[in-house]
Tab-separated table of C-alpha atoms in Angstrom:
chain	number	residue	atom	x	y	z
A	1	UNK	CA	-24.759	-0.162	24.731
A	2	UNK	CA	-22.030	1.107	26.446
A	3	UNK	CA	-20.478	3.924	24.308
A	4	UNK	CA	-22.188	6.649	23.450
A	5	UNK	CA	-20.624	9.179	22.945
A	6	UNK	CA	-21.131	13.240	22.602
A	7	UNK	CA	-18.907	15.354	21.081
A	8	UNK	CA	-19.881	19.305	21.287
A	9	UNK	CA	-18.480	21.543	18.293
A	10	UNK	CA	-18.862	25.548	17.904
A	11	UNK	CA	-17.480	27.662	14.740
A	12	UNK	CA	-13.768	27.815	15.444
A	13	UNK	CA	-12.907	24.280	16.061
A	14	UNK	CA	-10.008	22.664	15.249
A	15	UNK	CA	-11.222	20.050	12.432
A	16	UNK	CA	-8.718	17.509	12.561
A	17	UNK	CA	-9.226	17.026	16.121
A	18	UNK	CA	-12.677	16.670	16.085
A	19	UNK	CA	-12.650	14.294	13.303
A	20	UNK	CA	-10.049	12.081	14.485
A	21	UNK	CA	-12.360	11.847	17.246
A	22	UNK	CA	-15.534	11.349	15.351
A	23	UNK	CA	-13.405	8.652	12.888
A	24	UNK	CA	-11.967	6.263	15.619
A	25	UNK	CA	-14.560	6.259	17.884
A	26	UNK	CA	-17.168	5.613	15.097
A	27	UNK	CA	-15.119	2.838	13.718
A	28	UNK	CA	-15.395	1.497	17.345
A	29	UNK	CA	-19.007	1.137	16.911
A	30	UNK	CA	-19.360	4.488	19.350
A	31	UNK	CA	-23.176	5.591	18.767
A	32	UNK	CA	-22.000	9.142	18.164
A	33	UNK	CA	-23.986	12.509	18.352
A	34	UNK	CA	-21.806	15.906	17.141
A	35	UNK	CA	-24.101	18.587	19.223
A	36	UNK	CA	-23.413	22.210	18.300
A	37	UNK	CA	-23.352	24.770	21.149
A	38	UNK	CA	-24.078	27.931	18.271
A	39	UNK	CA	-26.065	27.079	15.091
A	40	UNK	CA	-26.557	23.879	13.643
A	41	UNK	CA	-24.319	24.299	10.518
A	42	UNK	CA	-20.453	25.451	12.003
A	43	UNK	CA	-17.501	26.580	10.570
A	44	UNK	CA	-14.118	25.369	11.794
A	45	UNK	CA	-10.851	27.193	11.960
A	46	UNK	CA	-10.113	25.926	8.437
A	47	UNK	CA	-13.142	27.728	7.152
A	48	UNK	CA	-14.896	23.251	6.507
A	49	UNK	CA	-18.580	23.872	6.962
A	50	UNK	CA	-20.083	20.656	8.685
A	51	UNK	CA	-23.467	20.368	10.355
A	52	UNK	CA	-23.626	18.816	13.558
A	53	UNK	CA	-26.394	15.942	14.335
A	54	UNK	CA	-28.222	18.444	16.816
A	55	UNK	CA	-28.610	21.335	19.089
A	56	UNK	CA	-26.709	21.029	22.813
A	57	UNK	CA	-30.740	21.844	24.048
A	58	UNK	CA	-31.332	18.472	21.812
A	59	UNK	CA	-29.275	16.347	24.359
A	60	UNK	CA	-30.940	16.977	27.647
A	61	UNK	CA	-31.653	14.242	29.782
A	62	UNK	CA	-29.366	11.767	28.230
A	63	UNK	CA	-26.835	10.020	29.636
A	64	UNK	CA	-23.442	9.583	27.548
A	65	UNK	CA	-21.007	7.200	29.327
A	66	UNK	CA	-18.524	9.817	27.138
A	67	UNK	CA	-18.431	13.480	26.657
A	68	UNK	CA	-15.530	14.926	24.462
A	69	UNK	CA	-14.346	18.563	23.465
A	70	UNK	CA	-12.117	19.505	20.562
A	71	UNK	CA	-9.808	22.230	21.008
A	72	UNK	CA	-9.217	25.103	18.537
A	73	UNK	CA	-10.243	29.169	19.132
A	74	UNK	CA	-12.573	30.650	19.398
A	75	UNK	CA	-14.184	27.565	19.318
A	76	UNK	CA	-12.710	26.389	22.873
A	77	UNK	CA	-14.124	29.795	24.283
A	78	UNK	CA	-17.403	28.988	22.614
A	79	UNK	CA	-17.774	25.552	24.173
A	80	UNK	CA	-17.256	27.517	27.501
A	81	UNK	CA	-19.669	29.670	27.109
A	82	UNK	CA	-22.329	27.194	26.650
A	83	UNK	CA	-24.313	26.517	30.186
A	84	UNK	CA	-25.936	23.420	28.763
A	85	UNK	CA	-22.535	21.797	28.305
A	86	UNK	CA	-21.217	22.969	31.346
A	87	UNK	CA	-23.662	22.025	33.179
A	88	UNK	CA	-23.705	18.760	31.520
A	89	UNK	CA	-19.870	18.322	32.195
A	90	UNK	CA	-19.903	18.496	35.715
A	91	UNK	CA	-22.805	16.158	35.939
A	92	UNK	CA	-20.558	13.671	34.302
A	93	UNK	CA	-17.507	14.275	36.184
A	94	UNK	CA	-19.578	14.366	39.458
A	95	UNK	CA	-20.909	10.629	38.191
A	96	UNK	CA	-17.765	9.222	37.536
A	97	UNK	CA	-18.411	8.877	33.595
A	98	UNK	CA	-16.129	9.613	31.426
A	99	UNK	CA	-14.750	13.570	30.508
A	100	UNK	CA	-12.095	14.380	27.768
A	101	UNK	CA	-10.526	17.426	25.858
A	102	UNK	CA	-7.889	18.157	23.850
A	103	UNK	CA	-5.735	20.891	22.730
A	104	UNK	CA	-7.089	24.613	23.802
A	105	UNK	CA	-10.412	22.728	26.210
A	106	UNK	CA	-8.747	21.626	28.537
A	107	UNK	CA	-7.557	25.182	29.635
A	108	UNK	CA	-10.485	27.190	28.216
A	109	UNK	CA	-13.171	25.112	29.101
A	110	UNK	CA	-12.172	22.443	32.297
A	111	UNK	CA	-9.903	24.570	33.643
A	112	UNK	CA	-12.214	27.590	34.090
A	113	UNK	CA	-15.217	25.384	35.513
A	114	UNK	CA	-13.193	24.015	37.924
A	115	UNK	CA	-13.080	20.203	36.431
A	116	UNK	CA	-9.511	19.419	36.907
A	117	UNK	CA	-9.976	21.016	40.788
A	118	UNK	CA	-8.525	17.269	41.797
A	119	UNK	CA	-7.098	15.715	38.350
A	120	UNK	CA	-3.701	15.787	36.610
A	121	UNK	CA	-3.475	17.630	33.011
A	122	UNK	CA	-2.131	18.549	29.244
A	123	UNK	CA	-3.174	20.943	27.173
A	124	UNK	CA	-1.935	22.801	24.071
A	125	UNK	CA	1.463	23.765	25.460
A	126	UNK	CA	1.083	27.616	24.578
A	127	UNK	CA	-1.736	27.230	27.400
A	128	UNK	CA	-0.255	25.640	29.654
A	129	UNK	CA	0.226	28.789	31.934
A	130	UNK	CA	-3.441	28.076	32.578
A	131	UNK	CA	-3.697	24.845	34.437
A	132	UNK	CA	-3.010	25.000	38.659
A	133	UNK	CA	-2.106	21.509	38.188
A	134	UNK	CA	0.949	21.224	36.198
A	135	UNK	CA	2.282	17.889	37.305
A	136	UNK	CA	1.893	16.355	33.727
A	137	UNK	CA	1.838	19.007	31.375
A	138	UNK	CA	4.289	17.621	29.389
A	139	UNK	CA	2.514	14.066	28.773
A	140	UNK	CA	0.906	14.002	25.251
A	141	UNK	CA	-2.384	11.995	26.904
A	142	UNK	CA	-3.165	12.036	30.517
A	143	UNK	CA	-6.248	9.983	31.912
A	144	UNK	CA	-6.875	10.743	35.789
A	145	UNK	CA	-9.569	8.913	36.767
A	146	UNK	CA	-13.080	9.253	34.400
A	147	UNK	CA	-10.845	12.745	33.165
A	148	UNK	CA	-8.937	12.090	29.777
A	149	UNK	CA	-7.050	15.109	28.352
A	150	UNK	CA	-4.362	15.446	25.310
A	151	UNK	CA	-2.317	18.505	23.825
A	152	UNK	CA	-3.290	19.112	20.331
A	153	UNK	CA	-3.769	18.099	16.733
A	154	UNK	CA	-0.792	15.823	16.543
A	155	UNK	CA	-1.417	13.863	19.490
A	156	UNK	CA	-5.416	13.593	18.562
A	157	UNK	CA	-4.984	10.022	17.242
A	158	UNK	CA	-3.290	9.152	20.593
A	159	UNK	CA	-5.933	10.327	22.130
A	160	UNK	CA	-8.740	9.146	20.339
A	161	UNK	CA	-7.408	5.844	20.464
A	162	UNK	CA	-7.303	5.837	24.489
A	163	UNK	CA	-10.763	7.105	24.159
A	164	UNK	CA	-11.948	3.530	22.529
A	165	UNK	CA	-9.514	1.912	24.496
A	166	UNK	CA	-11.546	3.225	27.874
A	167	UNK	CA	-14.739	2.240	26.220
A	168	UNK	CA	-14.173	-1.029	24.115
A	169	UNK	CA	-10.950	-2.178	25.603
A	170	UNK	CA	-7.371	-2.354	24.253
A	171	UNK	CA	-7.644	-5.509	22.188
A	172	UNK	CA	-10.674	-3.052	19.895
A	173	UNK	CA	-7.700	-0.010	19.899
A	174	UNK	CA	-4.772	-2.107	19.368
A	175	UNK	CA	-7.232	-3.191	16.360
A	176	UNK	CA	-8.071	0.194	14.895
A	177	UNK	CA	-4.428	1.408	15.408
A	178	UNK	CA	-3.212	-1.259	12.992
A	179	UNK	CA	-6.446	-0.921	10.641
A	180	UNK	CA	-5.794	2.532	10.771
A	181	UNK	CA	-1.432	2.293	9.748
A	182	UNK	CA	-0.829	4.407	13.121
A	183	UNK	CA	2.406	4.229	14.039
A	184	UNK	CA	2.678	3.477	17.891
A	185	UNK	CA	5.751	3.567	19.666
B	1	UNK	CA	0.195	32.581	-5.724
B	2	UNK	CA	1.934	29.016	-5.392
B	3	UNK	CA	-0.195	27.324	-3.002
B	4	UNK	CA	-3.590	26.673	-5.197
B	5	UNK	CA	-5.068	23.658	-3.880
B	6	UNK	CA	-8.343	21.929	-5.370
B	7	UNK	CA	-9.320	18.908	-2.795
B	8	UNK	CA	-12.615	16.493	-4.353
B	9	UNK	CA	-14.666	14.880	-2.328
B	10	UNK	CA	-17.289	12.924	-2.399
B	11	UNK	CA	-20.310	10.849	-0.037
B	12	UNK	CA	-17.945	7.790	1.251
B	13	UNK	CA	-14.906	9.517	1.319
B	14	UNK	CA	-12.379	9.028	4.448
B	15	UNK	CA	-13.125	12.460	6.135
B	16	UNK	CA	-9.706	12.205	8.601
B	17	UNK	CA	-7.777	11.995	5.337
B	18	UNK	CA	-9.618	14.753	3.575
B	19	UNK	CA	-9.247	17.156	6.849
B	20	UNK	CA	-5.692	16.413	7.486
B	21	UNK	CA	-4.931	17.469	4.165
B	22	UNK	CA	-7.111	20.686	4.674
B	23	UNK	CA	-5.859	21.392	8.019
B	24	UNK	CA	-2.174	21.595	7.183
B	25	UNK	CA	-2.510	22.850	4.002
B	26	UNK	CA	-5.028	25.846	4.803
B	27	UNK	CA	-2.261	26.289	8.058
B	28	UNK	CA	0.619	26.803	5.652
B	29	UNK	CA	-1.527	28.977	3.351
B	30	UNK	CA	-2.641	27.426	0.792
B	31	UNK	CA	-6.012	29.010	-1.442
B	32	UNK	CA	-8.171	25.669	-0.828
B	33	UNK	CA	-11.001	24.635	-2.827
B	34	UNK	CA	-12.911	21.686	-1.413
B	35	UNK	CA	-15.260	20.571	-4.963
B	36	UNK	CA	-17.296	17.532	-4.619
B	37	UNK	CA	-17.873	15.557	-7.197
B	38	UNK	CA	-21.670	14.973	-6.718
B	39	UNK	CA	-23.730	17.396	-5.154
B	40	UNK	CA	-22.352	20.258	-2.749
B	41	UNK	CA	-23.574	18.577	0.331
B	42	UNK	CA	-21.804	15.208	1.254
B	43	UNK	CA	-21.595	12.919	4.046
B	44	UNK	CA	-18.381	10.789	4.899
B	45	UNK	CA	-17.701	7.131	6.012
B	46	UNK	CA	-18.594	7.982	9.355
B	47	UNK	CA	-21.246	10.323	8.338
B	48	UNK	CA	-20.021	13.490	9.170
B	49	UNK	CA	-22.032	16.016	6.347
B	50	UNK	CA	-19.662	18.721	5.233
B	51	UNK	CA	-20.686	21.009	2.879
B	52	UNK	CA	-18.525	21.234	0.224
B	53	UNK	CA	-17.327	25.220	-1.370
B	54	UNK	CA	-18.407	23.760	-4.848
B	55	UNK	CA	-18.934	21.073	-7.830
B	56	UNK	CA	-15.684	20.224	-9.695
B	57	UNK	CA	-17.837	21.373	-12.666
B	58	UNK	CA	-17.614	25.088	-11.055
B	59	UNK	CA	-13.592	24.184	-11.408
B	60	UNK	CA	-13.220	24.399	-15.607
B	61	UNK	CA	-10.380	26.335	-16.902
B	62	UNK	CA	-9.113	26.739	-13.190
B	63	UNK	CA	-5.325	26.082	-12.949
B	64	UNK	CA	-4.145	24.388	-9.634
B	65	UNK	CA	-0.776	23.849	-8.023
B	66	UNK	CA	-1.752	20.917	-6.202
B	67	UNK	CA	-5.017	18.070	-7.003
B	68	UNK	CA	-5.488	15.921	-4.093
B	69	UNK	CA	-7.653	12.999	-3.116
B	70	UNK	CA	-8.727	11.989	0.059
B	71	UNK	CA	-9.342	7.543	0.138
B	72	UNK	CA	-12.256	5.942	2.098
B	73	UNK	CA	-15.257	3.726	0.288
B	74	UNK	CA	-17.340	4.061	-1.815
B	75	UNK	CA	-15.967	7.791	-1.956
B	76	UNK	CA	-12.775	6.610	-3.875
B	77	UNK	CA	-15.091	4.985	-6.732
B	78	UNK	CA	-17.332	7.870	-6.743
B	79	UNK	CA	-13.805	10.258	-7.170
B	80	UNK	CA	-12.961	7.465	-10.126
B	81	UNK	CA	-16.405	7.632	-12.090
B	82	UNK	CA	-15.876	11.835	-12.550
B	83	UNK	CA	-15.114	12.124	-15.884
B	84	UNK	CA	-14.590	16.050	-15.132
B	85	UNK	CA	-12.203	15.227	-12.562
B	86	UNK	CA	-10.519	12.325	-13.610
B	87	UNK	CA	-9.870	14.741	-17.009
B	88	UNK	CA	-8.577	17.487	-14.945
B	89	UNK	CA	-6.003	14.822	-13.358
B	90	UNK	CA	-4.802	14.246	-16.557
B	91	UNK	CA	-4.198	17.404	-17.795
B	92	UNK	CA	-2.703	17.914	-14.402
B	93	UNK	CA	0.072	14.860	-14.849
B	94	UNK	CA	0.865	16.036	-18.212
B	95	UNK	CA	1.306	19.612	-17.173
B	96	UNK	CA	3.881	18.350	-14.577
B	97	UNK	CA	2.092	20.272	-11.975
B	98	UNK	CA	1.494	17.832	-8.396
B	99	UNK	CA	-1.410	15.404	-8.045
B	100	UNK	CA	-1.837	13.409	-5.133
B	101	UNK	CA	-3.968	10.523	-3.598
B	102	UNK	CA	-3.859	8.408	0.099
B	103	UNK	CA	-5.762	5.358	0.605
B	104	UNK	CA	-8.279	3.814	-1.477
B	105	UNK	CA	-7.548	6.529	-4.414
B	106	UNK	CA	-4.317	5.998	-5.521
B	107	UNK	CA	-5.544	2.441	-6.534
B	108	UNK	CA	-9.404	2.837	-7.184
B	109	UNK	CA	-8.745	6.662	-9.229
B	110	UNK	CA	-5.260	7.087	-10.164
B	111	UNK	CA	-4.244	3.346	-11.136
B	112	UNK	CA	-7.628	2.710	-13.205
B	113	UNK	CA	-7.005	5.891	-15.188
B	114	UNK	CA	-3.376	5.403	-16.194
B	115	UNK	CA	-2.097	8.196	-13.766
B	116	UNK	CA	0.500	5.753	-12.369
B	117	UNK	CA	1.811	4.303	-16.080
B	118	UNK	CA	5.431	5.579	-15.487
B	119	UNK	CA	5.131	5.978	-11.388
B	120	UNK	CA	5.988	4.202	-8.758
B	121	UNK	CA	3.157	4.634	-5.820
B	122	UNK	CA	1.690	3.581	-2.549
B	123	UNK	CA	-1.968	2.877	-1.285
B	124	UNK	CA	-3.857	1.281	1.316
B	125	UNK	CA	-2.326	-2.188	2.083
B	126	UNK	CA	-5.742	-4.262	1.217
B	127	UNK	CA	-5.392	-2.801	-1.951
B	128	UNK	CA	-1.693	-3.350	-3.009
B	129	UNK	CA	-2.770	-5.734	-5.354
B	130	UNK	CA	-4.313	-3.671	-7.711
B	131	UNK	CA	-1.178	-1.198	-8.166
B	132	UNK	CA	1.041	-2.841	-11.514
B	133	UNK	CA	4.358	-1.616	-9.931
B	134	UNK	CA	4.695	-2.404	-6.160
B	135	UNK	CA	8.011	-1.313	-6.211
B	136	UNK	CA	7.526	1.245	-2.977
B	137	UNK	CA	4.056	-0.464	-1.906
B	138	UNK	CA	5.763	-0.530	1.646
B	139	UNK	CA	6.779	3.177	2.023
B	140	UNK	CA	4.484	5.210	3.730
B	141	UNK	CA	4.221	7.965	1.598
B	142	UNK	CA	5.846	8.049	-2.067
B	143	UNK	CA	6.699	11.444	-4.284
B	144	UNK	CA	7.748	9.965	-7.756
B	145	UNK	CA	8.071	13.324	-9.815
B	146	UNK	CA	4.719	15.141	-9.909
B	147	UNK	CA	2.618	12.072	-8.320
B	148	UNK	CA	2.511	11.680	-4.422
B	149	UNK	CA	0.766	9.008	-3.055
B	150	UNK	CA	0.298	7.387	0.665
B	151	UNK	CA	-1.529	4.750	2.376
B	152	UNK	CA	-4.568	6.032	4.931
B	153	UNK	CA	-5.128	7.474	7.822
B	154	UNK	CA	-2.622	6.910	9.903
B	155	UNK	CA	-0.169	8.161	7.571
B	156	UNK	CA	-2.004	11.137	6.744
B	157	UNK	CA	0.235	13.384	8.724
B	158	UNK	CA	3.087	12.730	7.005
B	159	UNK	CA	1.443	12.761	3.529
B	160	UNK	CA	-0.395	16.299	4.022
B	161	UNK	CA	3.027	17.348	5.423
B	162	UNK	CA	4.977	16.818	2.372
B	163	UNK	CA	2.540	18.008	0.136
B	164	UNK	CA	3.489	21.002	2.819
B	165	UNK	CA	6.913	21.022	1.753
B	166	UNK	CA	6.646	20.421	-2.036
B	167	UNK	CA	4.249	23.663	-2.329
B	168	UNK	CA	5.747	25.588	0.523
B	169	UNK	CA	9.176	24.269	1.569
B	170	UNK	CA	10.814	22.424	4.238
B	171	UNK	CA	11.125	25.179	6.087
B	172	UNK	CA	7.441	25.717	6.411
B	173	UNK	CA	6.633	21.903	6.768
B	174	UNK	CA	8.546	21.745	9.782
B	175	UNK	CA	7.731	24.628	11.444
B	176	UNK	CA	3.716	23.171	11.029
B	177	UNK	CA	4.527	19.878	12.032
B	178	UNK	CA	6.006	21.686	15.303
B	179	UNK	CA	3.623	23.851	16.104
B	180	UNK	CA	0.811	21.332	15.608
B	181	UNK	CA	2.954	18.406	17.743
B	182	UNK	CA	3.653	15.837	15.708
B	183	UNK	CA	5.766	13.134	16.327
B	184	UNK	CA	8.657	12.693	13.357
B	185	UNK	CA	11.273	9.878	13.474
């Protein structure tokens, strides 16, 4: 089946990104996993315990044809910490499946590892010091090649919607966009 | 404090709706209660689990600016068959403090329970037909005195927003919807 999808949490996400995430791409018919980098049970910024599918360690030797970071801190610096995911990240990049992040991730976590070294970028805009590459800060979604990055909680729908569009096709997000009342311009 | 939120939830329920409402809420600082309405633990349409900070039964004699319910199915019919909560909704519209509903809710909790008698309201399209007065059945979100209803998730944003305002002010409303980049007319 082509998309499946992992999406790597930490305490200190932000929870509406996430879950935009999680709710578009499942409605998709994404086989999702949520794999924490800490513990299994996490806390978001908002203080909404939610406990992930699995363990980061749990997801070795799989192949996702998507891998997907919310934003929020310290949950962003988390994420970075992790070696698994890292590791994991530039595997995917270096295999030309799809990479995204959104909000603080892009910055904290692609930017550091060196996986925007040849891609276009947004990020939260109170970051965007951070990126070398700051050709398309300003765009609310940029996709550059199998790398897919947005700015934040109000442009997660956006984003998750490009996300199915890359995997399902257009027709399955125009779908969900309507399903979903999302106002497009 | 002004700003004393109680949010039920329940297995089923739309979990974008439910963490938009958190998100902006808990950013403009409101004292947020998430009770479920079944046991502490649930999991949501797209079967997230999120443990919940109690049962609504743990919420008796409690006095709340704001009662809010997330939509999604079956978690809007579980939300309905709480005779603790629907009770405390009551009391709440007869108080003339605000109670709110998006999706499913407004027509599956607050139109089966009389909440709506004198109100004019919004829900989720598919379900206009069970609303009596479909007076502003078209508007995306609808504040008719102490009720505020709206119609799923992609209005979300604009319903957790004004339930920013009404608790918190304009002021503070916009300076969320800024900060977190969302896209107003």
């Amino acid at each position: 089946m082509k998309g499946k999808v992992l999406i790597a949490v930490a305490d200190g996400i932000e929870e509406l990104e996430a879950i935009t995430i999680i709710d578009c791409l499942g409605r998709a018919g994404a086989g999702l996993t949520i794999a924490s980098v800490q513990k299994q049970q996490i806390t978001t910024c908002r203080e909404v315990t939610i406990t992930a599918d699995c363990l980061i360690a749990d997801c070795t030797g799989q192949v996702y044809d998507l891998i997907v970071l919310p934003g929020g801190m310290p949950g962003a610096e988390s994420l970075s910490k992790s070696v698994k995911l890292v590791e994991m990240l530039k595997e995917q990049k270096n295999a030309g499946r799809l990479y995204a992040a959104i909000c603080a991730s892009p910055a904290i976590v692609f930017e550091h590892h060196g996986l925007l070294a040849d891609k276009k970028a947004t990020c939260y805009p109170a970051m965007a010091d951070k990126l070398t590459n700051k050709e398309a800060i300003n765009q609310r979604v940029v996709v550059d090649g199998n790398c897919i990055t947005s700015q934040g909680p109000g442009t997660a729908f956006e984003f998750a919607l490009k996300l199915v569009e890359l995997l399902f096709g257009a027709q399955k997000s125009n779908e969900l966009a309507a399903a979903m009342l999302v106002k497009r311009p």
